[in-house]
Amino acid sequence: MNKFLLMLGLCRRAGAMIIGTPLVTASLPKGKVKVVIYAPDASANTKKKITDKCAFYGVKCIEALASSLELSRAIGKDSAVCALGITDESFSRELVNQVETR
């Protein structure tokens, strides 16, 4: 497992994560989310919804380095996860750094 996925698991255990497209998009107006991570294999409609909402609310949005199934395994979920909202500033910086340095 790569460092990106390990960081996601740690973030989940720390309680600094919102899981799933509906919950993430609902949390954006409240200002809780620092960065949104979406799966590269998410549907075009889901990607558009997430990126448009992030742009509107000024939240950084990045494509994950793993598929939706890999994301779900990393955070201990059984079903595929297409969107994750990170609520902690430190985790957000580190995850963005992981994606941008690849």
GROMACS .gro file of N, CA, C and O in nm, residues 7-98:
model
  368
    7MET      N    1  -0.206   0.732   0.449
    7MET     CA    2  -0.249   0.860   0.507
    7MET      C    3  -0.402   0.868   0.514
    7MET      O    4  -0.457   0.920   0.611
    8LEU      N    5  -0.471   0.816   0.412
    8LEU     CA    6  -0.617   0.817   0.415
    8LEU      C    7  -0.670   0.731   0.530
    8LEU      O    8  -0.764   0.770   0.599
    9GLY      N    9  -0.609   0.614   0.551
    9GLY     CA   10  -0.650   0.529   0.662
    9GLY      C   11  -0.629   0.596   0.796
    9GLY      O   12  -0.714   0.589   0.885
   10LEU      N   13  -0.516   0.663   0.811
   10LEU     CA   14  -0.487   0.735   0.934
   10LEU      C   15  -0.586   0.849   0.955
   10LEU      O   16  -0.635   0.872   1.066
   11CYS      N   17  -0.616   0.919   0.849
   11CYS     CA   18  -0.713   1.029   0.853
   11CYS      C   19  -0.851   0.979   0.898
   11CYS      O   20  -0.917   1.041   0.980
   12ARG      N   21  -0.890   0.865   0.845
   12ARG     CA   22  -1.019   0.806   0.883
   12ARG      C   23  -1.022   0.770   1.031
   12ARG      O   24  -1.117   0.801   1.102
   13ARG      N   25  -0.915   0.707   1.077
   13ARG     CA   26  -0.909   0.668   1.218
   13ARG      C   27  -0.906   0.790   1.310
   13ARG      O   28  -0.951   0.783   1.423
   14ALA      N   29  -0.853   0.900   1.261
   14ALA     CA   30  -0.848   1.023   1.341
   14ALA      C   31  -0.982   1.097   1.342
   14ALA      O   32  -0.997   1.195   1.413
   15GLY      N   33  -1.076   1.051   1.260
   15GLY     CA   34  -1.207   1.117   1.256
   15GLY      C   35  -1.206   1.247   1.178
   15GLY      O   36  -1.290   1.334   1.200
   16ALA      N   37  -1.113   1.260   1.084
   16ALA     CA   38  -1.099   1.383   1.007
   16ALA      C   39  -1.142   1.365   0.862
   16ALA      O   40  -1.086   1.425   0.771
   17MET      N   41  -1.244   1.281   0.841
   17MET     CA   42  -1.286   1.249   0.706
   17MET      C   43  -1.437   1.239   0.695
   17MET      O   44  -1.504   1.187   0.784
   18ILE      N   45  -1.489   1.291   0.583
   18ILE     CA   46  -1.630   1.277   0.548
   18ILE      C   47  -1.633   1.186   0.426
   18ILE      O   48  -1.560   1.209   0.330
   19ILE      N   49  -1.716   1.083   0.430
   19ILE     CA   50  -1.712   0.978   0.328
   19ILE      C   51  -1.839   0.979   0.244
   19ILE      O   52  -1.950   0.980   0.298
   20GLY      N   53  -1.821   0.978   0.113
   20GLY     CA   54  -1.933   0.967   0.019
   20GLY      C   55  -1.972   1.099  -0.043
   20GLY      O   56  -1.968   1.204   0.023
   21THR      N   57  -2.009   1.093  -0.170
   21THR     CA   58  -2.043   1.214  -0.246
   21THR      C   59  -2.154   1.296  -0.182
   21THR      O   60  -2.140   1.418  -0.168
   22PRO      N   61  -2.266   1.235  -0.140
   22PRO     CA   62  -2.373   1.317  -0.081
   22PRO      C   63  -2.330   1.392   0.045
   22PRO      O   64  -2.361   1.510   0.062
   23LEU      N   65  -2.258   1.324   0.133
   23LEU     CA   66  -2.215   1.389   0.258
   23LEU      C   67  -2.108   1.495   0.233
   23LEU      O   68  -2.108   1.600   0.296
   24VAL      N   69  -2.019   1.467   0.138
   24VAL     CA   70  -1.914   1.565   0.107
   24VAL      C   71  -1.975   1.691   0.048
   24VAL      O   72  -1.944   1.802   0.091
   25THR      N   73  -2.064   1.676  -0.050
   25THR     CA   74  -2.124   1.794  -0.112
   25THR      C   75  -2.212   1.871  -0.014
   25THR      O   76  -2.219   1.993  -0.022
   26ALA      N   77  -2.274   1.802   0.080
   26ALA     CA   78  -2.355   1.870   0.181
   26ALA      C   79  -2.268   1.944   0.283
   26ALA      O   80  -2.312   2.043   0.342
   27SER      N   81  -2.145   1.899   0.304
   27SER     CA   82  -2.056   1.962   0.401
   27SER      C   83  -1.982   2.083   0.345
   27SER      O   84  -1.932   2.166   0.421
   28LEU      N   85  -1.973   2.095   0.214
   28LEU     CA   86  -1.900   2.206   0.153
   28LEU      C   87  -1.954   2.343   0.192
   28LEU      O   88  -1.876   2.431   0.229
   29PRO      N   89  -2.085   2.366   0.189
   29PRO     CA   90  -2.135   2.499   0.228
   29PRO      C   91  -2.109   2.534   0.375
   29PRO      O   92  -2.102   2.650   0.411
   30LYS      N   93  -2.092   2.433   0.459
   30LYS     CA   94  -2.070   2.456   0.602
   30LYS      C   95  -1.925   2.493   0.633
   30LYS      O   96  -1.894   2.530   0.745
   31GLY      N   97  -1.835   2.479   0.534
   31GLY     CA   98  -1.696   2.516   0.553
   31GLY      C   99  -1.614   2.415   0.632
   31GLY      O  100  -1.506   2.446   0.678
   32LYS      N  101  -1.666   2.294   0.647
   32LYS     CA  102  -1.594   2.192   0.724
   32LYS      C  103  -1.480   2.128   0.645
   32LYS      O  104  -1.380   2.087   0.701
   33VAL      N  105  -1.496   2.118   0.515
   33VAL     CA  106  -1.403   2.043   0.431
   33VAL      C  107  -1.288   2.132   0.384
   33VAL      O  108  -1.310   2.241   0.332
   34LYS      N  109  -1.164   2.082   0.402
   34LYS     CA  110  -1.045   2.156   0.358
   34LYS      C  111  -1.003   2.115   0.217
   34LYS      O  112  -0.955   2.197   0.140
   35VAL      N  113  -1.019   1.987   0.185
   35VAL     CA  114  -0.986   1.936   0.051
   35VAL      C  115  -1.078   1.817   0.020
   35VAL      O  116  -1.116   1.743   0.110
   36VAL      N  117  -1.115   1.804  -0.106
   36VAL     CA  118  -1.197   1.693  -0.151
   36VAL      C  119  -1.113   1.606  -0.243
   36VAL      O  120  -1.045   1.655  -0.332
   37ILE      N  121  -1.120   1.476  -0.219
   37ILE     CA  122  -1.049   1.379  -0.301
   37ILE      C  123  -1.154   1.293  -0.370
   37ILE      O  124  -1.243   1.241  -0.304
   38TYR      N  125  -1.143   1.281  -0.502
   38TYR     CA  126  -1.237   1.197  -0.574
   38TYR      C  127  -1.163   1.090  -0.652
   38TYR      O  128  -1.048   1.107  -0.692
   39ALA      N  129  -1.230   0.978  -0.674
   39ALA     CA  130  -1.170   0.864  -0.743
   39ALA      C  131  -1.164   0.890  -0.894
   39ALA      O  132  -1.258   0.946  -0.950
   40PRO      N  133  -1.056   0.850  -0.959
   40PRO     CA  134  -1.046   0.870  -1.104
   40PRO      C  135  -1.148   0.790  -1.183
   40PRO      O  136  -1.182   0.826  -1.295
   41ASP      N  137  -1.200   0.683  -1.124
   41ASP     CA  138  -1.298   0.602  -1.194
   41ASP      C  139  -1.442   0.637  -1.157
   41ASP      O  140  -1.535   0.565  -1.191
   42ALA      N  141  -1.462   0.751  -1.091
   42ALA     CA  142  -1.598   0.799  -1.063
   42ALA      C  143  -1.665   0.837  -1.194
   42ALA      O  144  -1.597   0.869  -1.293
   43SER      N  145  -1.796   0.838  -1.195
   43SER     CA  146  -1.868   0.873  -1.317
   43SER      C  147  -1.844   1.020  -1.352
   43SER      O  148  -1.810   1.101  -1.266
   44ALA      N  149  -1.863   1.052  -1.479
   44ALA     CA  150  -1.843   1.190  -1.525
   44ALA      C  151  -1.937   1.285  -1.451
   44ALA      O  152  -1.898   1.398  -1.417
   45ASN      N  153  -2.059   1.241  -1.424
   45ASN     CA  154  -2.156   1.323  -1.352
   45ASN      C  155  -2.110   1.351  -1.209
   45ASN      O  156  -2.119   1.465  -1.161
   46THR      N  157  -2.057   1.249  -1.142
   46THR     CA  158  -2.007   1.267  -1.006
   46THR      C  159  -1.887   1.361  -1.003
   46THR      O  160  -1.880   1.450  -0.919
   47LYS      N  161  -1.794   1.343  -1.096
   47LYS     CA  162  -1.677   1.431  -1.103
   47LYS      C  163  -1.719   1.575  -1.125
   47LYS      O  164  -1.667   1.667  -1.061
   48LYS      N  165  -1.815   1.596  -1.216
   48LYS     CA  166  -1.862   1.733  -1.245
   48LYS      C  167  -1.928   1.794  -1.122
   48LYS      O  168  -1.902   1.909  -1.088
   49LYS      N  169  -2.013   1.717  -1.055
   49LYS     CA  170  -2.081   1.766  -0.936
   49LYS      C  171  -1.979   1.808  -0.830
   49LYS      O  172  -1.988   1.917  -0.771
   50ILE      N  173  -1.881   1.724  -0.806
   50ILE     CA  174  -1.781   1.752  -0.704
   50ILE      C  175  -1.695   1.872  -0.741
   50ILE      O  176  -1.676   1.964  -0.661
   51THR      N  177  -1.642   1.874  -0.862
   51THR     CA  178  -1.553   1.984  -0.902
   51THR      C  179  -1.627   2.117  -0.909
   51THR      O  180  -1.572   2.220  -0.871
   52ASP      N  181  -1.752   2.116  -0.956
   52ASP     CA  182  -1.830   2.240  -0.961
   52ASP      C  183  -1.858   2.295  -0.822
   52ASP      O  184  -1.843   2.414  -0.796
   53LYS      N  185  -1.898   2.207  -0.729
   53LYS     CA  186  -1.926   2.253  -0.592
   53LYS      C  187  -1.799   2.302  -0.523
   53LYS      O  188  -1.801   2.402  -0.452
   54CYS      N  189  -1.688   2.231  -0.545
   54CYS     CA  190  -1.562   2.274  -0.486
   54CYS      C  191  -1.520   2.411  -0.539
   54CYS      O  192  -1.475   2.496  -0.464
   55ALA      N  193  -1.536   2.431  -0.669
   55ALA     CA  194  -1.501   2.560  -0.729
   55ALA      C  195  -1.589   2.670  -0.672
   55ALA      O  196  -1.540   2.780  -0.641
   56PHE      N  197  -1.717   2.644  -0.657
   56PHE     CA  198  -1.810   2.743  -0.605
   56PHE      C  199  -1.775   2.784  -0.462
   56PHE      O  200  -1.780   2.902  -0.427
   57TYR      N  201  -1.740   2.686  -0.378
   57TYR     CA  202  -1.712   2.714  -0.238
   57TYR      C  203  -1.563   2.738  -0.209
   57TYR      O  204  -1.524   2.757  -0.094
   58GLY      N  205  -1.480   2.735  -0.313
   58GLY     CA  206  -1.338   2.764  -0.296
   58GLY      C  207  -1.261   2.658  -0.221
   58GLY      O  208  -1.168   2.689  -0.146
   59VAL      N  209  -1.297   2.533  -0.241
   59VAL     CA  210  -1.230   2.421  -0.174
   59VAL      C  211  -1.145   2.348  -0.277
   59VAL      O  212  -1.191   2.321  -0.388
   60LYS      N  213  -1.023   2.315  -0.240
   60LYS     CA  214  -0.933   2.242  -0.331
   60LYS      C  215  -0.990   2.103  -0.356
   60LYS      O  216  -1.037   2.036  -0.265
   61CYS      N  217  -0.982   2.061  -0.481
   61CYS     CA  218  -1.036   1.932  -0.523
   61CYS      C  219  -0.928   1.858  -0.602
   61CYS      O  220  -0.874   1.915  -0.698
   62ILE      N  221  -0.895   1.736  -0.562
   62ILE     CA  222  -0.790   1.661  -0.630
   62ILE      C  223  -0.837   1.521  -0.667
   62ILE      O  224  -0.924   1.464  -0.601
   63GLU      N  225  -0.778   1.470  -0.774
   63GLU     CA  226  -0.807   1.332  -0.815
   63GLU      C  227  -0.714   1.239  -0.738
   63GLU      O  228  -0.594   1.264  -0.728
   64ALA      N  229  -0.770   1.133  -0.685
   64ALA     CA  230  -0.693   1.039  -0.603
   64ALA      C  231  -0.592   0.962  -0.686
   64ALA      O  232  -0.603   0.953  -0.808
   65LEU      N  233  -0.496   0.905  -0.618
   65LEU     CA  234  -0.394   0.821  -0.681
   65LEU      C  235  -0.436   0.675  -0.681
   65LEU      O  236  -0.354   0.587  -0.701
   66ALA      N  237  -0.564   0.648  -0.656
   66ALA     CA  238  -0.613   0.512  -0.646
   66ALA      C  239  -0.759   0.506  -0.692
   66ALA      O  240  -0.830   0.606  -0.690
   67SER      N  241  -0.802   0.388  -0.729
   67SER     CA  242  -0.941   0.368  -0.773
   67SER      C  243  -1.036   0.375  -0.654
   67SER      O  244  -0.994   0.376  -0.538
   68SER      N  245  -1.165   0.377  -0.684
   68SER     CA  246  -1.265   0.385  -0.577
   68SER      C  247  -1.260   0.262  -0.486
   68SER      O  248  -1.280   0.274  -0.365
   69LEU      N  249  -1.230   0.146  -0.541
   69LEU     CA  250  -1.218   0.026  -0.457
   69LEU      C  251  -1.095   0.033  -0.368
   69LEU      O  252  -1.100  -0.007  -0.251
   70GLU      N  253  -0.985   0.083  -0.420
   70GLU     CA  254  -0.864   0.098  -0.339
   70GLU      C  255  -0.885   0.201  -0.228
   70GLU      O  256  -0.839   0.182  -0.115
   71LEU      N  257  -0.957   0.309  -0.259
   71LEU     CA  258  -0.989   0.410  -0.157
   71LEU      C  259  -1.073   0.348  -0.047
   71LEU      O  260  -1.047   0.369   0.072
   72SER      N  261  -1.174   0.271  -0.086
   72SER     CA  262  -1.262   0.211   0.014
   72SER      C  263  -1.188   0.112   0.102
   72SER      O  264  -1.209   0.108   0.223
   73ARG      N  265  -1.099   0.033   0.044
   73ARG     CA  266  -1.019  -0.061   0.124
   73ARG      C  267  -0.928   0.013   0.222
   73ARG      O  268  -0.909  -0.030   0.336
   74ALA      N  269  -0.870   0.122   0.177
   74ALA     CA  270  -0.778   0.199   0.261
   74ALA      C  271  -0.846   0.257   0.384
   74ALA      O  272  -0.784   0.273   0.489
   75ILE      N  273  -0.975   0.289   0.372
   75ILE     CA  274  -1.046   0.349   0.486
   75ILE      C  275  -1.136   0.250   0.558
   75ILE      O  276  -1.211   0.287   0.647
   76GLY      N  277  -1.131   0.123   0.516
   76GLY     CA  278  -1.206   0.018   0.586
   76GLY      C  279  -1.352   0.008   0.550
   76GLY      O  280  -1.432  -0.037   0.631
   77LYS      N  281  -1.388   0.047   0.429
   77LYS     CA  282  -1.527   0.036   0.383
   77LYS      C  283  -1.539  -0.083   0.287
   77LYS      O  284  -1.445  -0.117   0.217
   78ASP      N  285  -1.658  -0.144   0.283
   78ASP     CA  286  -1.682  -0.258   0.195
   78ASP      C  287  -1.722  -0.217   0.055
   78ASP      O  288  -1.689  -0.282  -0.042
   79SER      N  289  -1.796  -0.107   0.043
   79SER     CA  290  -1.843  -0.064  -0.089
   79SER      C  291  -1.753   0.046  -0.144
   79SER      O  292  -1.681   0.113  -0.070
   80ALA      N  293  -1.758   0.063  -0.275
   80ALA     CA  294  -1.673   0.162  -0.343
   80ALA      C  295  -1.706   0.303  -0.295
   80ALA      O  296  -1.821   0.338  -0.275
   81VAL      N  297  -1.602   0.383  -0.278
   81VAL     CA  298  -1.615   0.522  -0.234
   81VAL      C  299  -1.558   0.612  -0.342
   81VAL      O  300  -1.444   0.596  -0.382
   82CYS      N  301  -1.640   0.708  -0.389
   82CYS     CA  302  -1.595   0.796  -0.497
   82CYS      C  303  -1.547   0.932  -0.449
   82CYS      O  304  -1.473   0.999  -0.520
   83ALA      N  305  -1.587   0.975  -0.330
   83ALA     CA  306  -1.548   1.107  -0.281
   83ALA      C  307  -1.519   1.103  -0.131
   83ALA      O  308  -1.592   1.038  -0.055
   84LEU      N  309  -1.414   1.175  -0.094
   84LEU     CA  310  -1.376   1.188   0.046
   84LEU      C  311  -1.351   1.335   0.076
   84LEU      O  312  -1.286   1.404  -0.003
   85GLY      N  313  -1.402   1.381   0.187
   85GLY     CA  314  -1.376   1.517   0.231
   85GLY      C  315  -1.285   1.514   0.353
   85GLY      O  316  -1.315   1.446   0.450
   86ILE      N  317  -1.173   1.584   0.345
   86ILE     CA  318  -1.077   1.586   0.456
   86ILE      C  319  -1.101   1.714   0.535
   86ILE      O  320  -1.100   1.824   0.480
   87THR      N  321  -1.121   1.699   0.666
   87THR     CA  322  -1.158   1.813   0.749
   87THR      C  323  -1.042   1.870   0.830
   87THR      O  324  -1.058   1.974   0.892
   88ASP      N  325  -0.929   1.803   0.831
   88ASP     CA  326  -0.813   1.848   0.908
   88ASP      C  327  -0.712   1.915   0.814
   88ASP      O  328  -0.679   1.861   0.708
   89GLU      N  329  -0.661   2.029   0.854
   89GLU     CA  330  -0.568   2.106   0.771
   89GLU      C  331  -0.437   2.032   0.746
   89GLU      O  332  -0.384   2.031   0.635
   90SER      N  333  -0.382   1.969   0.848
   90SER     CA  334  -0.254   1.898   0.834
   90SER      C  335  -0.266   1.779   0.739
   90SER      O  336  -0.180   1.759   0.653
   91PHE      N  337  -0.371   1.699   0.757
   91PHE     CA  338  -0.394   1.587   0.666
   91PHE      C  339  -0.415   1.638   0.524
   91PHE      O  340  -0.365   1.579   0.429
   92SER      N  341  -0.488   1.745   0.510
   92SER     CA  342  -0.515   1.802   0.378
   92SER      C  343  -0.387   1.839   0.307
   92SER      O  344  -0.367   1.804   0.190
   93ARG      N  345  -0.300   1.911   0.376
   93ARG     CA  346  -0.172   1.952   0.317
   93ARG      C  347  -0.089   1.832   0.273
   93ARG      O  348  -0.033   1.830   0.164
   94GLU      N  349  -0.081   1.733   0.358
   94GLU     CA  350   0.001   1.615   0.327
   94GLU      C  351  -0.056   1.536   0.209
   94GLU      O  352   0.019   1.492   0.122
   95LEU      N  353  -0.186   1.519   0.204
   95LEU     CA  354  -0.247   1.445   0.094
   95LEU      C  355  -0.232   1.520  -0.038
   95LEU      O  356  -0.203   1.459  -0.142
   96VAL      N  357  -0.251   1.650  -0.036
   96VAL     CA  358  -0.232   1.731  -0.157
   96VAL      C  359  -0.087   1.722  -0.202
   96VAL      O  360  -0.058   1.706  -0.321
   97ASN      N  361   0.006   1.726  -0.108
   97ASN     CA  362   0.147   1.716  -0.139
   97ASN      C  363   0.178   1.580  -0.204
   97ASN      O  364   0.255   1.573  -0.300
   98GLN      N  365   0.118   1.474  -0.153
   98GLN     CA  366   0.138   1.341  -0.210
   98GLN      C  367   0.094   1.336  -0.357
   98GLN      O  368   0.163   1.279  -0.440
   0.00000   0.00000   0.00000
